[in-house]
XYZ file of C-alpha atoms in Angstrom:
590
model
C -23.663 -14.391 -28.806
C -23.858 -10.695 -29.119
C -21.000 -8.424 -30.752
C -19.781 -5.952 -28.263
C -17.336 -2.897 -28.761
C -13.667 -3.881 -28.050
C -12.049 -3.626 -24.605
C -9.447 -1.482 -23.710
C -9.266 1.126 -26.406
C -5.935 2.573 -25.379
C -4.329 -0.993 -26.131
C -6.050 -1.649 -29.530
C -4.480 1.492 -30.711
C -1.227 0.103 -30.396
C -2.067 -3.337 -31.736
C -3.877 -5.016 -34.298
C -7.415 -5.009 -33.493
C -9.031 -8.646 -32.987
C -10.801 -10.114 -36.220
C -14.370 -10.516 -34.078
C -15.426 -9.260 -30.718
C -18.299 -11.171 -29.065
C -19.739 -11.782 -25.773
C -20.769 -14.998 -24.288
C -23.268 -15.008 -21.297
C -22.897 -17.915 -18.650
C -25.364 -18.859 -16.108
C -24.376 -20.507 -12.799
C -26.462 -22.210 -10.465
C -25.954 -24.560 -7.362
C -24.884 -21.981 -4.803
C -26.302 -20.896 -1.641
C -28.273 -17.605 -1.140
C -26.913 -15.850 1.960
C -27.054 -12.052 3.669
C -24.837 -10.667 6.275
C -22.697 -7.942 7.101
C -19.722 -6.761 5.366
C -16.111 -7.743 6.701
C -13.511 -5.625 7.782
C -11.780 -5.875 5.056
C -14.408 -5.277 2.597
C -15.560 -1.951 4.440
C -11.990 -1.159 3.782
C -11.911 -1.391 0.175
C -15.438 -0.140 -0.385
C -14.453 3.109 1.330
C -11.256 3.319 -1.214
C -13.691 2.081 -4.424
C -16.231 5.002 -3.683
C -13.431 7.553 -3.190
C -10.552 6.469 -5.560
C -10.173 6.568 -9.336
C -11.046 2.983 -10.530
C -7.951 2.469 -12.302
C -6.123 2.679 -9.200
C -8.323 0.547 -6.738
C -9.664 -2.053 -9.176
C -6.999 -5.259 -9.579
C -6.132 -7.430 -12.269
C -4.741 -10.418 -13.501
C -4.004 -12.718 -16.498
C -4.625 -16.496 -16.681
C -2.641 -18.429 -19.419
C -4.858 -21.137 -20.862
C -3.044 -24.261 -21.646
C -2.882 -25.208 -25.562
C -5.355 -27.472 -26.669
C -8.084 -26.309 -24.198
C -11.667 -25.492 -25.469
C -13.346 -22.251 -25.015
C -16.370 -24.235 -23.339
C -13.902 -25.952 -21.153
C -12.667 -22.200 -20.095
C -16.215 -21.110 -19.184
C -17.152 -24.202 -17.279
C -14.241 -23.720 -15.212
C -15.130 -19.988 -14.655
C -18.781 -21.260 -13.802
C -17.342 -23.508 -11.562
C -15.216 -20.929 -9.440
C -18.348 -18.666 -9.018
C -20.268 -21.702 -7.647
C -17.793 -22.623 -5.510
C -16.615 -19.088 -4.226
C -19.350 -16.902 -2.312
C -17.463 -14.079 -2.891
C -17.669 -13.956 -6.508
C -21.415 -14.035 -6.244
C -21.739 -11.520 -3.647
C -23.023 -7.900 -4.288
C -23.397 -4.846 -1.704
C -26.775 -3.409 -1.985
C -27.238 0.442 -0.646
C -29.076 3.366 -0.754
C -27.275 5.892 -3.356
C -24.904 8.189 -1.290
C -24.157 5.698 1.591
C -21.613 2.982 1.831
C -22.727 -0.718 2.020
C -23.027 -2.235 5.379
C -24.182 -5.640 4.104
C -23.125 -8.135 1.295
C -25.635 -10.475 -0.548
C -24.436 -13.762 -1.921
C -26.894 -15.076 -4.906
C -27.522 -18.895 -5.450
C -27.464 -18.474 -9.194
C -26.790 -15.638 -11.835
C -24.944 -15.046 -15.005
C -21.825 -13.241 -15.988
C -20.323 -12.435 -19.469
C -17.253 -13.345 -21.195
C -15.889 -11.158 -23.691
C -14.120 -12.984 -26.424
C -11.464 -11.323 -28.514
C -10.530 -13.540 -31.548
C -7.237 -12.978 -33.601
C -5.589 -14.106 -36.408
C -2.362 -14.148 -34.271
C -1.762 -12.407 -30.933
C 0.159 -9.002 -31.475
C 3.390 -8.344 -30.360
C 4.519 -10.129 -26.727
C 1.145 -12.191 -26.372
C 1.667 -12.126 -22.593
C 2.118 -8.240 -22.405
C -0.810 -7.873 -24.742
C -3.046 -9.855 -22.469
C -1.269 -7.723 -19.402
C -2.635 -4.456 -21.416
C -6.088 -5.671 -21.891
C -6.848 -6.802 -18.220
C -5.191 -3.513 -17.053
C -7.705 -1.483 -19.737
C -10.525 -3.437 -18.162
C -9.849 -1.793 -14.720
C -11.131 1.623 -15.958
C -14.656 2.190 -14.837
C -15.960 1.777 -11.253
C -17.889 -1.565 -10.198
C -21.564 -0.993 -9.445
C -21.240 -2.875 -6.253
C -25.249 -3.293 -5.680
C -25.560 -5.299 -9.069
C -22.521 -6.066 -10.867
C -20.623 -9.563 -11.252
C -17.770 -8.423 -9.760
C -15.175 -9.845 -12.440
C -14.635 -8.548 -15.907
C -13.448 -10.893 -18.172
C -11.851 -11.191 -21.636
C -11.262 -14.537 -23.281
C -8.064 -13.936 -25.681
C -8.468 -16.633 -28.717
C -6.241 -17.266 -31.742
C -8.601 -18.265 -34.566
C -11.285 -19.541 -31.730
C -8.400 -21.220 -29.675
C -8.205 -19.750 -26.058
C -4.923 -18.397 -25.022
C -5.274 -16.026 -22.139
C -8.138 -14.998 -19.847
C -7.649 -11.522 -18.879
C -9.597 -10.234 -15.750
C -10.252 -7.067 -13.676
C -11.556 -7.503 -10.184
C -13.433 -5.426 -7.991
C -11.353 -4.996 -5.103
C -14.150 -5.466 -3.072
C -14.260 -9.363 -3.305
C -10.842 -9.894 -4.042
C -7.297 -9.248 -3.476
C -3.977 -10.380 -4.852
C -3.920 -13.420 -2.879
C -7.617 -14.351 -3.683
C -6.546 -13.710 -7.483
C -3.584 -16.021 -6.599
C -5.989 -18.853 -5.521
C -8.430 -18.489 -8.260
C -5.644 -18.815 -10.543
C -4.513 -22.089 -9.062
C -7.732 -23.554 -8.997
C -8.356 -22.612 -12.325
C -5.429 -24.431 -13.617
C -6.547 -27.366 -11.900
C -9.900 -27.255 -13.415
C -8.621 -27.247 -16.531
C -6.527 -30.170 -16.120
C -9.195 -32.331 -14.876
C -8.336 -32.197 -11.036
C -10.876 -32.375 -8.289
C -10.579 -29.365 -6.166
C -10.425 -30.327 -2.264
C -13.295 -29.062 0.068
C -13.071 -25.352 1.221
C -11.090 -25.176 4.736
C -11.213 -21.205 4.897
C -14.284 -19.187 5.711
C -16.697 -17.494 2.958
C -16.902 -13.678 3.747
C -20.092 -13.858 5.648
C -18.825 -16.407 8.095
C -15.655 -14.355 8.570
C -17.922 -11.127 9.461
C -19.508 -13.045 12.041
C -16.049 -14.088 13.652
C -15.199 -10.484 13.413
C -18.397 -9.270 15.084
C -17.730 -11.969 18.148
C -16.710 -10.818 21.367
C -13.207 -12.069 20.675
C -13.403 -10.261 17.455
C -14.214 -6.764 18.623
C -11.794 -7.216 21.398
C -9.109 -7.758 18.437
C -10.239 -4.892 16.575
C -9.850 -2.754 19.756
C -6.115 -3.825 20.693
C -5.472 -3.085 16.565
C -6.762 0.271 17.068
C -4.321 0.617 20.162
C -1.378 -0.486 18.366
C -1.935 1.763 15.516
C -2.728 4.534 17.415
C 0.786 4.092 19.468
C 2.570 4.277 16.361
C 0.546 7.086 14.844
C 1.253 9.184 18.082
C 5.234 8.347 18.304
C 6.174 7.089 14.767
C 7.574 9.016 11.802
C 5.000 10.872 9.893
C 6.403 10.374 6.742
C 9.753 7.829 5.966
C 10.863 10.004 3.111
C 11.189 13.683 4.724
C 13.758 15.390 2.816
C 13.896 18.866 0.865
C 12.921 17.025 -2.601
C 10.294 15.214 -1.286
C 6.499 15.519 -1.566
C 4.125 14.793 0.833
C 2.445 11.342 1.000
C -0.980 12.615 0.088
C 0.158 13.548 -3.477
C 0.420 10.631 -6.050
C 2.995 10.285 -8.558
C 3.552 8.022 -11.604
C 6.260 5.386 -10.838
C 7.695 3.041 -13.332
C 7.872 -0.682 -12.436
C 11.663 -1.866 -11.875
C 12.152 -5.930 -11.352
C 14.837 -7.498 -9.930
C 15.458 -11.257 -10.699
C 18.492 -12.440 -8.834
C 19.742 -15.861 -8.284
C 22.569 -14.153 -6.102
C 19.815 -12.754 -3.904
C 18.089 -15.934 -3.792
C 21.304 -17.966 -2.452
C 22.444 -14.859 -0.242
C 18.915 -14.749 1.271
C 18.647 -18.713 2.074
C 22.428 -18.478 3.501
C 21.638 -15.577 5.652
C 18.499 -17.710 6.908
C 20.382 -20.617 7.438
C 23.247 -18.714 9.696
C 21.209 -16.340 11.423
C 18.559 -19.384 12.494
C 15.314 -17.401 11.051
C 12.764 -17.485 8.580
C 13.938 -16.271 5.227
C 10.630 -13.777 5.381
C 11.874 -12.593 8.591
C 15.445 -11.799 7.013
C 14.160 -10.243 4.056
C 11.874 -8.003 6.125
C 14.916 -7.114 8.147
C 17.337 -6.257 5.260
C 14.210 -4.406 3.629
C 13.348 -2.222 7.211
C 17.229 -1.897 7.726
C 17.599 -0.302 4.162
C 14.686 1.727 4.242
C 15.201 3.179 7.286
C 19.254 3.830 6.294
C 18.188 5.788 3.127
C 15.480 7.664 4.635
C 17.928 8.572 7.433
C 15.596 7.707 9.892
C 15.865 5.749 13.626
C 13.022 3.193 12.572
C 11.067 2.072 9.751
C 7.307 2.165 9.093
C 5.975 -0.441 6.721
C 2.510 -1.289 5.698
C 2.305 -4.894 5.146
C -0.739 -5.635 3.303
C -0.540 -9.553 2.853
C 0.036 -10.148 6.529
C -3.734 -10.864 7.485
C -3.596 -13.684 5.821
C -1.365 -16.267 8.327
C -4.525 -17.420 9.880
C -5.743 -20.953 8.562
C -9.696 -19.296 8.410
C -8.865 -16.655 6.003
C -5.666 -18.331 4.346
C -7.494 -19.895 1.035
C -10.417 -17.322 1.554
C -11.752 -15.544 -1.742
C -12.672 -12.651 -0.420
C -10.511 -9.371 0.389
C -8.613 -9.128 3.568
C -7.043 -5.806 2.402
C -6.136 -4.617 5.365
C -2.529 -3.427 6.456
C -0.321 -4.842 9.241
C 1.614 -1.975 10.281
C 5.498 -2.436 11.261
C 7.082 -0.426 13.155
C 10.837 -1.247 13.486
C 13.177 0.770 15.552
C 16.357 0.018 13.650
C 18.950 1.541 16.495
C 20.632 -1.788 17.023
C 24.242 -2.450 16.626
C 24.312 -5.071 14.100
C 21.943 -6.855 11.481
C 21.518 -9.952 13.128
C 20.126 -8.072 16.243
C 17.573 -6.403 13.879
C 16.590 -9.914 12.692
C 16.002 -11.201 16.084
C 13.906 -7.754 16.916
C 12.241 -8.270 13.347
C 10.617 -11.649 14.361
C 8.917 -10.290 17.490
C 7.923 -6.933 15.670
C 6.214 -8.856 12.394
C 3.995 -11.466 14.632
C 3.008 -7.956 16.798
C 1.957 -6.267 13.501
C 0.371 -9.238 12.264
C -1.680 -9.749 15.448
C -2.657 -6.189 14.966
C -3.923 -6.459 11.401
C -7.683 -6.813 12.004
C -9.572 -3.466 12.681
C -12.658 -1.814 11.886
C -11.507 0.530 9.076
C -14.041 3.395 9.416
C -13.071 3.709 13.298
C -9.469 3.425 12.099
C -9.705 6.126 9.753
C -11.554 8.429 12.091
C -8.750 7.690 14.785
C -6.088 8.561 12.053
C -8.051 11.948 11.398
C -8.108 12.818 15.241
C -4.360 11.890 16.370
C -3.062 13.424 12.977
C -5.069 16.506 13.939
C -3.660 16.750 17.511
C -0.188 15.777 16.518
C -0.552 18.298 13.850
C 0.986 15.784 11.257
C -0.273 13.832 8.279
C 0.461 10.306 8.664
C 1.661 9.027 4.952
C 1.520 4.954 4.056
C 4.934 5.954 2.378
C 6.439 2.496 2.279
C 4.557 -0.847 1.296
C 5.908 -4.393 1.231
C 3.890 -7.278 0.135
C 5.483 -10.418 0.289
C 3.177 -13.066 -1.816
C 6.256 -15.567 -2.273
C 4.746 -18.410 0.266
C 1.278 -18.320 -1.532
C 0.571 -21.408 -3.279
C 0.178 -19.819 -6.913
C 2.402 -16.242 -6.397
C 0.736 -13.347 -8.207
C 3.428 -12.765 -10.739
C 1.817 -10.774 -13.206
C 2.305 -12.307 -17.127
C 5.390 -10.286 -18.009
C 7.237 -11.979 -14.973
C 6.575 -15.422 -14.868
C 9.318 -16.551 -16.641
C 12.454 -14.776 -15.805
C 15.785 -15.718 -17.585
C 18.654 -17.265 -16.144
C 20.772 -14.352 -15.295
C 22.665 -14.352 -11.869
C 21.184 -10.867 -11.742
C 19.098 -8.488 -13.950
C 17.177 -5.204 -13.416
C 14.348 -4.586 -15.958
C 12.266 -1.460 -16.141
C 8.754 -1.728 -16.879
C 5.513 0.260 -17.165
C 4.414 3.293 -15.070
C 1.554 3.543 -13.024
C 0.106 6.144 -10.435
C 1.831 5.399 -6.982
C -0.095 6.741 -3.929
C 3.027 5.997 -1.963
C 6.415 6.548 -1.835
C 8.184 3.225 -2.290
C 5.916 -0.159 -2.973
C 7.548 -3.672 -3.059
C 6.242 -6.848 -4.268
C 8.142 -9.965 -3.446
C 7.195 -12.730 -5.805
C 9.376 -15.619 -5.305
C 12.637 -16.382 -3.112
C 13.746 -19.392 -4.981
C 15.376 -20.032 -7.268
C 15.728 -16.184 -7.842
C 14.947 -13.542 -5.523
C 12.158 -11.831 -7.687
C 10.950 -8.511 -6.533
C 9.183 -5.340 -8.315
C 9.864 -2.006 -6.937
C 7.652 1.102 -7.728
C 9.871 4.297 -6.217
C 8.490 8.018 -6.407
C 10.671 9.695 -8.522
C 10.647 12.995 -6.382
C 12.968 10.941 -3.845
C 14.686 8.365 -6.229
C 16.311 8.813 -9.330
C 16.028 5.829 -11.599
C 19.928 5.081 -10.705
C 18.943 5.477 -7.283
C 16.196 2.838 -7.514
C 18.534 0.269 -9.071
C 21.057 1.099 -6.300
C 18.608 0.375 -3.737
C 17.403 -2.827 -5.062
C 21.069 -3.842 -6.044
C 22.050 -3.028 -2.547
C 19.146 -5.055 -0.944
C 21.259 -7.806 -2.623
C 24.844 -6.794 -1.287
C 23.493 -6.609 2.287
C 22.035 -10.287 1.850
C 25.260 -11.540 0.763
C 27.107 -9.798 3.498
C 24.510 -11.373 6.095
C 24.873 -14.893 4.591
C 28.792 -14.392 5.153
C 28.550 -12.675 8.911
C 27.098 -10.294 10.859
C 26.817 -6.699 9.901
C 27.480 -3.468 11.535
C 24.607 -1.309 10.873
C 26.818 1.423 10.565
C 28.360 -0.109 7.604
C 25.403 -0.170 5.707
C 26.551 2.741 3.527
C 29.764 1.024 2.784
C 28.188 -2.488 2.400
C 25.378 -1.738 -0.047
C 26.218 1.650 -1.635
C 23.094 3.183 -0.480
C 23.547 6.842 0.711
C 21.151 8.059 3.169
C 18.816 11.350 2.322
C 20.447 14.724 2.536
C 18.989 17.485 4.234
C 19.847 21.272 5.059
C 21.426 22.542 8.028
C 17.946 23.846 9.144
C 16.222 20.475 9.092
C 16.048 18.822 12.745
C 14.016 15.998 14.256
C 10.860 17.235 16.389
C 8.582 14.690 18.049
C 10.355 11.757 16.304
C 9.830 13.224 12.836
C 12.128 15.240 10.269
C 10.719 18.597 10.154
C 12.095 21.816 8.210
C 11.268 24.987 10.180
C 11.345 27.061 6.757
C 8.630 24.792 5.152
C 6.330 24.831 8.156
C 6.743 28.789 8.307
C 6.194 28.971 4.823
C 2.967 26.578 4.708
C 1.337 28.242 8.051
C 1.606 31.460 5.986
C -0.125 30.475 3.378
C -2.559 28.759 5.885
C -3.465 32.136 7.891
C -3.679 33.840 4.584
C -0.466 35.584 4.251
C 0.137 37.010 7.495
C 3.317 37.658 8.973
C 4.852 34.492 10.646
C 7.762 33.437 12.594
C 8.833 29.844 13.647
C 11.358 29.845 16.223
C 13.117 26.337 17.394
C 13.481 25.880 21.458
C 15.958 23.283 22.215
C 16.219 22.637 25.761
C 19.136 20.485 27.267
C 18.257 16.812 27.164
C 14.894 17.286 25.193
C 13.641 17.223 21.707
C 13.490 20.734 20.044
C 9.852 22.221 20.306
C 8.450 25.058 17.215
C 6.858 27.930 18.448
C 5.098 30.110 15.740
C 4.381 33.949 15.921
C 1.528 35.083 14.119
C 1.520 38.914 13.576
C -2.715 39.516 13.300
C -2.976 42.941 12.342
C -6.876 43.581 12.079
C -7.348 40.066 11.524
C -9.362 37.842 13.956
C -7.613 34.222 14.739
C -7.503 32.124 17.550
C -4.637 29.333 18.099
C -7.071 26.908 17.031
C -8.076 28.085 13.991
C -4.582 28.632 13.059
C -3.751 25.016 13.926
C -6.736 23.779 11.877
C -6.233 25.816 8.990
C -2.388 24.590 9.053
C -3.393 20.793 9.195
C -5.800 21.047 6.605
C -2.674 22.096 4.282
C -0.416 19.602 5.440
C -1.397 16.573 3.125
C -0.700 18.619 0.041
C 2.296 20.543 1.506
C 6.006 20.081 0.852
C 7.924 17.722 2.797
C 8.942 18.291 6.351
C 6.221 20.127 7.478
C 4.702 19.541 11.121
C 2.437 21.751 13.142
C 4.232 23.995 15.884
C 3.857 22.750 19.359
C 2.551 26.279 20.426
C 1.002 29.290 18.543
C 1.676 32.884 19.667
C -0.663 35.449 18.259
C 0.803 39.249 18.778
C -0.650 42.443 16.794
C 2.284 43.333 14.506
C 5.350 42.399 13.687
C 8.667 43.466 15.129
C 10.786 46.084 13.458
C 13.406 43.300 12.897
C 10.932 40.510 11.989
C 14.427 37.991 11.418
C 15.172 38.036 14.905
C 13.206 35.449 17.409
C 14.095 37.815 20.321
C 12.156 40.873 18.932
C 9.148 38.372 18.346
C 9.242 37.003 21.897
C 9.196 40.941 23.249
C 6.017 41.820 21.742
C 2.970 41.520 23.780
C 0.626 38.398 23.553
C -2.965 38.678 22.496
C -3.535 35.140 22.674
C -1.458 31.871 22.950
C -2.032 27.907 22.763
C -1.507 24.921 21.221
C -4.427 24.939 18.770
C -4.975 21.124 19.894
C -8.179 19.732 20.946
C -5.941 18.031 23.313
C -3.208 19.566 24.854
C 0.447 18.294 23.685
């Protein structure tokens, strides 16, 4: 054993330091050596790993250790998991400055376990273990050589209490961590693990690269493109909103509700649909209602484990299913019926070449003059065999309903929810962007979800009664906001952003509303001595949209004139000016 510095320095400032810190090197052998292309899920996450802050993209979990377990038993169980699962023995060799395209599975190797021994665990032991695991997420994993799990064993006078772990998202996702946690507990209990039935990553990559797999990927890209071209570009488009490309820090809000569990079960019985479908319908209805949208676009990350070949794979399948649900129906029951088919359709289209997906997203949003935001994420892991609950959430009380605020974290989206269990309590954690949800509104949203489920358990609910039933009010927008190309848009915000994009030139944005058609935006730009084309104006605007204020969509047409009119606030005065050039600015005409 070699002494090492304590991990999680930010945590150690708040808690007494451990008595000793040692590192144990654990050798493993007995697996097969293999090599092959990366899977689509791995490629997707590697792209994020190479780009994003490690504390955002790395993931963590905490595994309680049963009393009486020896340290040797813990390391033996960890060794057995490394041999059993190829994903844990995988690295991604690649030249500097490039993204990996291959994965290599080692037959043998070593990993380290940092042991923090304490006289007693400080404060709330589970919360302390959680903070150690979270601190280990700092620092980018070396994809080409590092064992993809950072392991810290917390002991009390030599007795193991918790294993705190940080994982590379290239080899594991939430579902994989849940599977590993379950198998770790079974190994410590002396049980024999069953034969693996789901594919390891190398074999999964081969399936994806088969003709059938490639057809599936192409179909998924077409499905996503249709939504990107027609759906709302930001769910929470409102004056106080921020663009989806800007992160915020949001506190975790956890709901534990026996009322909600009973209501969900009752609504499922009454409608004859699975609980998961009813919950998704209720979520989509309330999000769309709160956002003032006709449809709800939700990313569903756990959806692509519905097939047996990946259900229990220890790898990352982190590719979103994208649910686009039109909520323009008369009643909640009708929405539940519509949700069933829409969810299945989203699941079927959740396997794709992520590089091509992002190329398509960039192309389509440039042509549309928008910025697609992953505004809403709903991750239902309640059906997993060992739900990934997080240590602070494993033992909920017996209260009929409680809402508890937890620690903050960076939120690259506007609304993120994890459903951990649906019985005997409905247990959901929510992270809501402070720019669009005050703390009271976030609490009201989760409480309103339970109220909607209770109403749905008692009978069909008119969709127009959602505000009355849930207490959740739709977003407020000024009179200048209007729906353009399926998106809520503020012409004033468009004018201001376009003006910045073209270096402060005078700009006028005119709204044209033809009978029976959606409004169109026309932007007039006075060039003076400046040289500018519609294509250049459009490109400059779309470059600013991701970080601009909410409600910005590119005009359908750019009209370039020499000088502004004497009365620049009058649209008809701009229309009478001589036109130097005009066009959509798009590479594809719209």
